[in-house]
Amino acid sequence: MRSSLAPGIRLITSFSRDSWYRGFTLFLTFLFYTSYHLSRKPISIIKSQLHRNCSTLIRPPNLNGTDNETWCDWVPFDQDNYKTLFGAVDNSFLVAYAIGMFFSGIFGERVPLRYYLTIGMLLSGLFTCLLGLGFYLNIHSIWYYAFFQAMNGLVQTTGWPAVVACVGNWFGKGKRGFIMGVWNSHTSVGNILGSLIAGVFVSSDWGMSFIVPGIIIASTGVLCFFFLVEKPEDIGCSPPQHHEDNEKEPLLQNSSSNEEIFSSPGQSNSISSEPAEEHTKAISFCGALRIPGVMEFSLCLLFAKLVSYTFLYWLPLYIANVAHFDPKEAGDMSTLFDVGGIVGGIVAGLVSDQTGGRASTCCVMLILAAPMLFLYNHIGQHSLATTIGMLLVCGALVNGPYALITTAVSADLGTHESLRGNSRALSTVTAIIDGTGSIGAALGPLLAGLISPTGWNNVFFMLITADILACLLLSRLVYKEVRGWCGHSPRHRGFKEI
């Protein structure tokens, strides 16, 4: 009877109910965080429209004013300190995001994720639209744009810990690096879509560059409220297996948990019979910091995100200034960096799954990224083909480690065996790692704004230095992984391993 079914129906019925719900949750969370990044991107696209080279444009005859050099600029970005003002607007968002992220994970462990994400996306849509209204209301106060950027940064902290916690609830550790590598492409997809949408309106009606993304993220918030399922248990699906007996974890092992992971079935049953409240009690901030590997990866992400977010906010302006593209062309060209980031995230996840070396994978990509950044600055604008190739390679090497740490590594550490089955640590661990990284995300654009007047070469030297520091911070973990591959048993010091 089954052979008479249409091929499409046979394909559909070949997947279990659990598989369909897991796929649906993966798709929804992908869509949600795509909208988060989509709504962040417009500010970097419109910079080259707010401050332009007016001497190359034809001045309308009926325009009042006599300043021929700045007549086309948007006040207050028409002065020589425009890069500093751009840096202030960027950092209003990023500082608020970095501060809020440390508290967001704590709230995320205690508030239903569906409500938390819905409220965050609706408010983010509101504040993004208000930024765009500055164009129509003819608002020229730097404080207006800085304030609503800060508010947007604060509410956007609801996104990352919640979506990672939700995906971690549905997927086990077996192929987590590859699955999350593919899933994490939402960051780059959001940046690309945000750039393209903002680019459509940037030259004629830049207010819509904010309003359209604001409407999109608010709409996904409504979708979240009606369709998100936080945990498999909520609808009778089987929970994932976070720790597998045959898995090798040279990075994350410790003495207090080795016996539990590699124990016999009888021993495992005795562990799972612990009181339920021990498994469901939310972990403290200090308790999360004591999980082996959290501090190293958090500090590494600080410098990795510094590099990535400097590109996110300053790459379109750099291309416009150095390659002399118009604002739309510069925005479109900058999306190639994010295309490379998609490939880099997937490759990093796949390699780390096969080798079991999360830290080593990050370190190799960071080592390769440093000389590529140097080459891009010096030869990246020689031809269109060179620009495209260098942007793709730099995007892959810069965003690969960043993607791996914020997804698979965060989920690994948030479901670490030393937590003894506590399922409510994932959001807090994710918030600590991404919150620390967000400090770097705030510092990068700020330093770029301060350094860029002295020359773009100095900005790239700053990025290369940050890249090297990120690599060095993982050296202990890389050494531990290499020893594990060589058959050496690492010394275990329990929960307080250093």
Coordinates of C-alpha atoms in Angstrom, one line a residue:
M1 CA 0.0 0.0 0.0
R2 CA 2.8 2.4 0.9
S3 CA 4.4 2.0 -2.6
S4 CA 1.2 3.5 -4.1
L5 CA 1.7 6.8 -2.2
A6 CA 3.0 9.8 -4.1
P7 CA 6.8 10.3 -3.6
G8 CA 6.3 13.6 -1.8
I9 CA 3.9 12.0 0.7
R10 CA 6.4 9.2 1.3
L11 CA 9.1 11.8 2.0
I12 CA 6.8 13.6 4.4
T13 CA 5.8 10.4 6.3
S14 CA 9.4 9.2 6.5
F15 CA 10.1 11.8 9.1
S16 CA 8.9 11.3 12.7
R17 CA 6.7 13.8 14.6
D18 CA 9.8 14.8 16.7
S19 CA 11.8 15.5 13.5
W20 CA 9.1 17.8 12.1
Y21 CA 8.9 19.8 15.3
R22 CA 12.7 20.0 15.6
G23 CA 12.9 21.3 12.0
F24 CA 10.1 23.7 12.6
T25 CA 11.7 25.1 15.7
L26 CA 15.0 25.4 13.9
F27 CA 13.3 27.3 11.1
L28 CA 11.4 29.7 13.4
T29 CA 14.4 30.6 15.5
F30 CA 16.4 31.1 12.3
L31 CA 13.7 33.5 11.1
F32 CA 13.6 35.3 14.5
Y33 CA 17.3 36.1 14.7
T34 CA 17.5 36.9 11.1
S35 CA 15.1 39.7 11.8
Y36 CA 17.1 40.9 14.8
H37 CA 20.2 41.3 12.6
L38 CA 18.2 42.7 9.7
S39 CA 17.0 45.6 11.9
R40 CA 20.5 46.4 13.2
K41 CA 22.1 46.8 9.7
P42 CA 20.5 50.0 8.4
I43 CA 22.6 52.4 10.5
S44 CA 25.8 51.2 8.8
I45 CA 24.3 51.6 5.3
I46 CA 23.0 55.2 5.7
K47 CA 26.2 56.6 7.1
S48 CA 27.5 57.2 3.7
Q49 CA 24.3 59.1 2.9
L50 CA 24.3 61.2 6.0
H51 CA 27.8 62.5 5.2
R52 CA 28.6 62.7 1.5
N53 CA 31.0 64.4 -0.9
C54 CA 28.8 67.2 -1.9
S55 CA 31.2 68.6 -4.5
T56 CA 30.4 65.8 -6.8
L57 CA 26.6 66.5 -6.7
I58 CA 24.5 69.1 -8.4
R59 CA 23.1 71.5 -5.9
P60 CA 19.3 72.3 -6.3
P61 CA 18.9 76.0 -7.2
N62 CA 16.1 76.6 -4.6
L63 CA 18.2 75.2 -1.7
N64 CA 18.8 77.8 1.1
G65 CA 22.2 78.2 2.6
T66 CA 25.6 79.1 1.3
D67 CA 27.9 76.2 2.4
N68 CA 28.8 74.4 -0.8
E69 CA 30.8 71.7 0.9
T70 CA 28.1 70.3 3.3
W71 CA 24.8 71.3 1.7
C72 CA 23.9 67.6 1.0
D73 CA 24.8 66.3 4.4
W74 CA 22.3 65.6 7.3
V75 CA 22.9 67.8 10.3
P76 CA 24.6 67.1 12.7
F77 CA 26.8 64.7 10.6
D78 CA 27.8 67.6 8.3
Q79 CA 30.9 68.6 10.4
D80 CA 34.4 67.4 10.4
N81 CA 33.7 65.3 13.5
Y82 CA 31.1 63.2 11.7
K83 CA 33.1 59.9 12.3
T84 CA 33.1 60.6 16.0
L85 CA 29.4 61.2 15.9
F86 CA 28.8 58.0 14.0
G87 CA 30.9 56.1 16.6
A88 CA 28.8 57.6 19.4
V89 CA 25.6 56.5 17.7
D90 CA 27.0 53.0 17.1
N91 CA 28.1 52.7 20.7
S92 CA 24.8 53.9 22.1
F93 CA 23.5 50.6 20.8
L94 CA 26.5 48.4 21.5
V95 CA 27.1 49.6 25.1
A96 CA 23.4 49.2 26.0
Y97 CA 23.5 45.7 24.3
A98 CA 26.7 44.7 26.2
I99 CA 25.3 45.8 29.6
G100 CA 21.8 44.4 29.0
M101 CA 23.2 41.0 27.8
F102 CA 24.5 40.1 31.3
F103 CA 21.0 40.5 32.7
S104 CA 19.2 39.1 29.8
G105 CA 20.3 35.5 30.3
I106 CA 19.2 35.7 34.0
F107 CA 15.7 36.8 32.9
G108 CA 15.6 34.3 30.1
E109 CA 16.0 31.4 32.6
R110 CA 13.0 32.6 34.6
V111 CA 10.6 34.0 32.0
P112 CA 8.9 31.9 29.3
L113 CA 11.0 32.3 26.1
R114 CA 8.0 32.8 23.9
Y115 CA 6.9 35.9 25.8
Y116 CA 10.4 37.1 26.2
L117 CA 11.2 36.9 22.5
T118 CA 7.8 38.4 21.4
I119 CA 8.1 41.4 23.7
G120 CA 11.7 42.0 22.6
M121 CA 10.9 41.9 18.9
L122 CA 7.9 44.1 19.2
L123 CA 9.8 46.8 21.1
S124 CA 12.8 46.5 18.7
G125 CA 10.5 47.1 15.8
L126 CA 9.1 50.2 17.5
F127 CA 12.5 51.7 18.3
T128 CA 13.8 50.9 14.8
C129 CA 10.8 52.7 13.2
L130 CA 11.3 55.7 15.5
L131 CA 14.9 56.1 14.2
G132 CA 13.4 56.2 10.7
L133 CA 10.9 58.9 11.7
G134 CA 13.8 61.2 12.3
F135 CA 14.0 61.7 8.5
Y136 CA 10.3 62.6 8.1
L137 CA 10.2 64.8 11.3
N138 CA 13.4 66.5 10.2
I139 CA 15.1 65.8 13.5
H140 CA 18.8 66.8 13.7
S141 CA 19.6 66.1 17.3
I142 CA 22.4 63.6 18.0
W143 CA 20.7 62.8 21.3
Y144 CA 17.5 61.6 19.5
Y145 CA 19.4 59.0 17.4
A146 CA 21.7 58.0 20.3
F147 CA 18.8 57.5 22.7
F148 CA 16.7 55.2 20.4
Q149 CA 19.8 53.3 19.4
A150 CA 20.5 52.6 23.0
M151 CA 16.9 51.5 23.7
N152 CA 17.0 49.3 20.7
G153 CA 20.3 47.8 21.9
L154 CA 18.7 47.1 25.3
V155 CA 15.7 45.2 24.0
Q156 CA 17.7 43.3 21.4
T157 CA 19.4 41.5 24.2
T158 CA 16.3 39.4 24.5
G159 CA 17.2 37.6 21.2
W160 CA 20.4 35.7 21.4
P161 CA 20.2 33.9 24.8
A162 CA 16.5 33.0 24.1
V163 CA 17.0 31.5 20.6
V164 CA 20.2 29.5 21.6
A165 CA 18.4 28.2 24.7
C166 CA 15.4 27.1 22.6
V167 CA 17.6 25.4 20.0
G168 CA 19.7 23.8 22.8
N169 CA 16.4 22.4 24.3
W170 CA 15.6 20.7 21.0
F171 CA 18.9 19.4 19.8
G172 CA 21.5 17.1 21.4
K173 CA 25.3 17.4 21.2
G174 CA 26.1 14.9 18.5
K175 CA 26.1 17.1 15.4
R176 CA 25.6 20.4 17.2
G177 CA 28.5 22.1 15.6
F178 CA 27.3 21.5 12.1
I179 CA 23.6 22.1 12.8
M180 CA 24.3 25.3 14.6
G181 CA 26.9 26.3 12.0
V182 CA 24.2 26.2 9.4
W183 CA 21.6 27.7 11.7
N184 CA 23.9 30.5 12.7
S185 CA 24.0 31.8 9.1
H186 CA 20.9 33.8 10.2
T187 CA 23.4 36.4 11.4
S188 CA 24.8 36.9 8.0
V189 CA 21.5 36.4 6.2
G190 CA 20.0 39.1 8.4
N191 CA 23.0 41.4 7.6
I192 CA 22.6 40.8 3.9
L193 CA 18.9 41.3 3.8
G194 CA 19.2 44.4 6.1
S195 CA 21.8 45.9 3.7
L196 CA 19.8 45.2 0.6
I197 CA 16.5 46.5 2.1
A198 CA 18.2 49.6 3.5
G199 CA 20.1 50.1 0.2
V200 CA 16.8 50.3 -1.8
F201 CA 15.8 53.5 0.1
V202 CA 19.1 55.0 1.2
S203 CA 19.7 57.5 -1.6
S204 CA 16.1 58.8 -1.8
D205 CA 14.2 58.1 1.4
W206 CA 16.5 56.8 4.1
G207 CA 13.8 56.9 6.7
M208 CA 12.3 53.8 5.1
S209 CA 15.7 52.1 5.5
F210 CA 14.7 51.8 9.2
I211 CA 10.9 51.6 9.0
V212 CA 10.7 48.6 6.7
P213 CA 13.1 46.4 8.9
G214 CA 11.2 47.6 12.0
I215 CA 8.0 46.4 10.6
I216 CA 9.6 43.0 9.6
I217 CA 11.0 42.3 13.1
A218 CA 7.7 43.3 14.8
S219 CA 5.9 40.9 12.4
T220 CA 8.2 38.0 13.4
G221 CA 7.4 38.9 17.0
V222 CA 3.8 38.2 16.4
L223 CA 4.7 35.0 14.6
C224 CA 6.8 33.9 17.7
F225 CA 3.8 34.5 20.0
F226 CA 1.6 32.2 18.0
F227 CA 3.9 29.4 17.0
L228 CA 7.1 28.9 19.1
V229 CA 7.4 25.8 21.2
E230 CA 10.1 26.2 23.8
K231 CA 10.7 22.6 24.9
P232 CA 10.0 19.1 23.3
E233 CA 8.3 18.1 26.5
D234 CA 5.7 20.8 26.1
I235 CA 4.1 18.9 23.2
G236 CA 5.0 15.3 24.1
C237 CA 8.2 15.0 22.0
S238 CA 11.3 13.2 23.3
P239 CA 14.0 15.4 24.7
P240 CA 17.5 15.3 23.1
Q241 CA 20.6 13.5 24.4
H242 CA 23.1 16.1 25.6
H243 CA 25.9 13.7 26.5
E244 CA 26.8 10.6 24.6
D245 CA 28.9 7.7 25.9
N246 CA 31.1 7.5 22.9
E247 CA 31.8 11.1 22.6
K248 CA 35.3 12.5 23.3
E249 CA 35.5 15.9 24.9
P250 CA 39.1 16.8 25.7
L251 CA 38.1 20.4 26.2
L252 CA 35.1 20.0 28.5
Q253 CA 35.8 16.9 30.6
N254 CA 36.4 17.1 34.3
S255 CA 37.0 14.6 37.1
S256 CA 33.6 15.1 38.8
S257 CA 31.7 14.2 35.7
N258 CA 33.8 11.6 33.9
E259 CA 32.4 8.7 36.0
E260 CA 28.9 10.0 35.2
I261 CA 29.4 10.2 31.4
F262 CA 31.1 7.0 30.9
S263 CA 29.3 5.0 33.6
S264 CA 27.1 1.9 33.1
P265 CA 23.4 2.1 32.5
G266 CA 22.7 1.3 36.1
Q267 CA 24.9 4.1 37.3
S268 CA 23.3 6.5 34.9
N269 CA 19.9 5.6 36.3
S270 CA 21.0 6.4 39.8
I271 CA 22.2 9.8 38.7
S272 CA 18.9 10.6 36.9
S273 CA 17.0 9.8 40.1
E274 CA 18.3 12.8 41.9
P275 CA 15.6 15.2 43.2
A276 CA 14.0 17.2 40.3
E277 CA 14.6 20.5 41.9
E278 CA 18.4 20.1 41.6
H279 CA 17.9 19.8 37.8
T280 CA 15.5 22.7 37.4
K281 CA 17.0 25.3 39.7
A282 CA 18.5 28.2 37.7
I283 CA 22.3 28.5 37.9
S284 CA 23.8 31.6 39.5
F285 CA 26.0 34.0 37.5
C286 CA 29.2 33.0 39.5
G287 CA 28.3 29.3 39.1
A288 CA 28.1 29.7 35.3
L289 CA 31.5 31.4 35.3
R290 CA 33.1 28.4 37.1
I291 CA 32.1 26.0 34.2
P292 CA 35.5 25.0 32.6
G293 CA 36.1 27.0 29.4
V294 CA 33.5 29.8 29.9
M295 CA 36.1 32.4 30.9
E296 CA 38.5 31.6 28.0
F297 CA 35.8 31.5 25.3
S298 CA 34.1 34.7 26.7
L299 CA 37.4 36.7 26.5
C300 CA 38.2 35.2 23.1
L301 CA 34.8 36.3 21.8
L302 CA 35.4 39.8 23.1
F303 CA 38.2 40.3 20.6
A304 CA 36.6 38.2 17.9
K305 CA 33.5 40.3 18.1
L306 CA 35.5 43.5 18.1
V307 CA 36.8 42.6 14.7
S308 CA 33.4 41.3 13.3
Y309 CA 31.4 44.3 14.5
T310 CA 33.9 46.8 13.3
F311 CA 33.3 45.4 9.8
L312 CA 29.6 45.3 10.4
Y313 CA 29.4 49.0 11.2
W314 CA 32.3 50.5 9.2
L315 CA 32.8 48.3 6.1
P316 CA 30.3 50.2 3.9
L317 CA 31.9 53.5 4.7
Y318 CA 35.4 52.1 4.2
I319 CA 34.4 50.8 0.7
A320 CA 32.8 54.1 -0.2
N321 CA 35.8 56.1 0.9
V322 CA 38.6 53.9 -0.4
A323 CA 37.0 52.3 -3.5
H324 CA 34.8 55.4 -4.2
F325 CA 31.5 53.5 -4.6
D326 CA 28.2 55.3 -4.1
P327 CA 26.2 54.4 -0.8
K328 CA 24.1 51.7 -2.4
E329 CA 27.0 50.0 -4.2
A330 CA 29.1 50.1 -1.1
G331 CA 26.3 48.6 0.9
D332 CA 25.7 45.8 -1.7
M333 CA 29.5 45.1 -1.8
S334 CA 29.7 44.8 2.0
T335 CA 27.2 41.9 1.9
L336 CA 30.0 39.7 0.5
F337 CA 31.7 39.8 3.9
D338 CA 28.5 38.2 5.3
V339 CA 28.3 35.7 2.5
G340 CA 31.8 34.5 3.5
G341 CA 30.6 34.5 7.1
I342 CA 27.9 31.9 6.3
V343 CA 30.5 29.6 4.7
G344 CA 32.9 30.1 7.6
G345 CA 30.4 29.3 10.3
I346 CA 29.3 26.1 8.6
V347 CA 32.9 25.0 8.0
A348 CA 33.9 25.8 11.6
G349 CA 31.0 23.7 12.9
L350 CA 31.6 20.8 10.6
V351 CA 35.4 20.6 11.3
S352 CA 34.9 21.0 15.1
D353 CA 32.3 18.2 15.1
Q354 CA 34.7 15.8 13.2
T355 CA 37.7 16.7 15.3
G356 CA 36.1 17.4 18.7
G357 CA 38.3 20.5 18.9
R358 CA 36.2 23.6 19.3
A359 CA 39.1 25.7 20.5
S360 CA 41.6 24.4 18.0
T361 CA 39.2 25.1 15.1
C362 CA 38.7 28.7 16.3
C363 CA 42.4 29.2 16.8
V364 CA 43.4 28.0 13.3
M365 CA 40.8 30.3 11.7
L366 CA 42.0 33.3 13.8
I367 CA 45.6 32.7 12.8
L368 CA 44.7 32.7 9.1
A369 CA 42.5 35.8 9.5
A370 CA 45.3 38.1 10.6
P371 CA 47.4 38.0 7.4
M372 CA 44.2 38.1 5.3
L373 CA 43.1 41.3 7.0
F374 CA 46.5 42.9 6.2
L375 CA 46.3 41.8 2.6
Y376 CA 42.7 43.1 2.2
N377 CA 43.7 46.5 3.4
H378 CA 46.7 46.7 1.0
I379 CA 45.5 45.0 -2.2
G380 CA 41.8 44.5 -1.6
Q381 CA 40.7 47.4 -3.8
H382 CA 43.0 46.8 -6.8
S383 CA 40.3 45.3 -8.8
L384 CA 36.6 44.2 -8.5
A385 CA 37.6 40.5 -8.6
T386 CA 40.2 41.0 -5.8
T387 CA 37.7 42.9 -3.7
I388 CA 35.1 40.2 -4.0
G389 CA 37.5 37.4 -3.3
M390 CA 39.1 39.1 -0.3
L391 CA 35.8 40.0 1.3
L392 CA 34.6 36.4 1.0
V393 CA 37.7 35.0 2.5
C394 CA 38.0 37.6 5.3
G395 CA 34.3 37.1 6.1
A396 CA 34.7 33.3 6.5
L397 CA 37.8 33.6 8.7
V398 CA 36.6 36.4 10.9
N399 CA 33.0 35.2 11.4
G400 CA 33.8 31.4 11.6
P401 CA 35.2 31.5 15.1
Y402 CA 32.6 34.1 16.2
A403 CA 29.8 31.9 14.9
L404 CA 31.2 28.7 16.5
I405 CA 31.7 30.3 20.0
T406 CA 28.3 31.9 20.1
T407 CA 26.4 28.8 19.1
A408 CA 27.9 25.3 19.5
V409 CA 30.4 26.3 22.2
S410 CA 27.8 28.2 24.2
A411 CA 25.4 25.2 24.0
D412 CA 28.1 22.8 24.9
L413 CA 29.1 24.7 28.0
G414 CA 25.4 25.5 28.9
T415 CA 24.7 21.7 29.0
H416 CA 28.0 20.8 30.5
E417 CA 28.1 17.5 32.3
S418 CA 29.4 19.2 35.5
L419 CA 25.9 20.8 35.8
R420 CA 24.5 17.3 36.6
G421 CA 21.5 17.6 34.3
N422 CA 20.5 21.2 35.1
S423 CA 18.7 22.3 32.0
R424 CA 18.3 25.9 33.0
A425 CA 21.9 27.1 32.7
L426 CA 22.0 27.4 28.9
S427 CA 20.5 30.9 28.7
T428 CA 22.8 32.3 31.5
V429 CA 26.0 30.8 30.0
T430 CA 25.0 32.1 26.5
A431 CA 24.4 35.5 27.9
I432 CA 27.8 35.6 29.8
I433 CA 29.7 34.6 26.6
D434 CA 27.8 36.9 24.3
G435 CA 27.7 39.7 26.8
T436 CA 31.5 39.6 27.2
G437 CA 31.8 39.5 23.4
S438 CA 29.4 42.5 23.2
I439 CA 31.9 44.6 25.1
G440 CA 34.3 44.0 22.2
A441 CA 31.5 44.7 19.8
A442 CA 31.1 48.1 21.5
L443 CA 34.8 48.8 21.6
G444 CA 35.5 48.0 18.0
P445 CA 33.3 50.6 16.3
L446 CA 34.2 53.1 19.0
L447 CA 37.9 52.6 18.3
A448 CA 37.4 52.7 14.6
G449 CA 35.6 56.0 14.9
L450 CA 38.5 57.4 16.9
I451 CA 41.3 55.9 14.9
S452 CA 40.0 56.3 11.3
P453 CA 40.7 60.0 11.1
T454 CA 44.4 59.0 11.4
G455 CA 44.1 56.6 8.4
W456 CA 42.4 53.3 7.6
N457 CA 45.8 51.5 8.0
N458 CA 45.7 52.1 11.7
V459 CA 42.2 50.7 12.0
F460 CA 43.4 47.5 10.3
F461 CA 46.4 47.2 12.6
M462 CA 43.9 47.5 15.5
L463 CA 41.8 44.7 14.0
I464 CA 44.8 42.4 13.5
T465 CA 46.0 42.9 17.0
A466 CA 42.6 42.0 18.4
D467 CA 42.6 38.9 16.2
I468 CA 45.9 37.7 17.6
L469 CA 44.8 38.3 21.2
A470 CA 41.7 36.3 20.6
C471 CA 43.9 33.4 19.4
L472 CA 46.2 33.6 22.4
L473 CA 43.4 33.5 24.9
L474 CA 42.5 30.0 23.6
S475 CA 46.1 28.6 23.8
R476 CA 45.5 26.7 27.1
L477 CA 42.4 25.0 25.7
V478 CA 44.1 24.2 22.4
Y479 CA 47.0 22.6 24.3
K480 CA 44.5 20.5 26.2
E481 CA 42.7 19.4 23.1
V482 CA 46.0 18.5 21.3
R483 CA 47.1 16.4 24.4
G484 CA 43.7 14.6 24.2
W485 CA 44.3 13.8 20.5
C486 CA 47.8 12.5 21.3
G487 CA 46.4 10.1 23.9
H488 CA 47.5 11.9 27.0
S489 CA 45.0 12.0 29.8
P490 CA 44.5 15.5 31.0
R491 CA 44.7 16.3 34.7
H492 CA 41.2 16.9 36.0
R493 CA 40.5 19.3 38.8
G494 CA 36.8 19.0 39.0
F495 CA 34.4 21.9 38.7
K496 CA 37.0 24.6 39.5
E497 CA 39.4 23.5 36.7
I498 CA 41.8 26.2 35.6

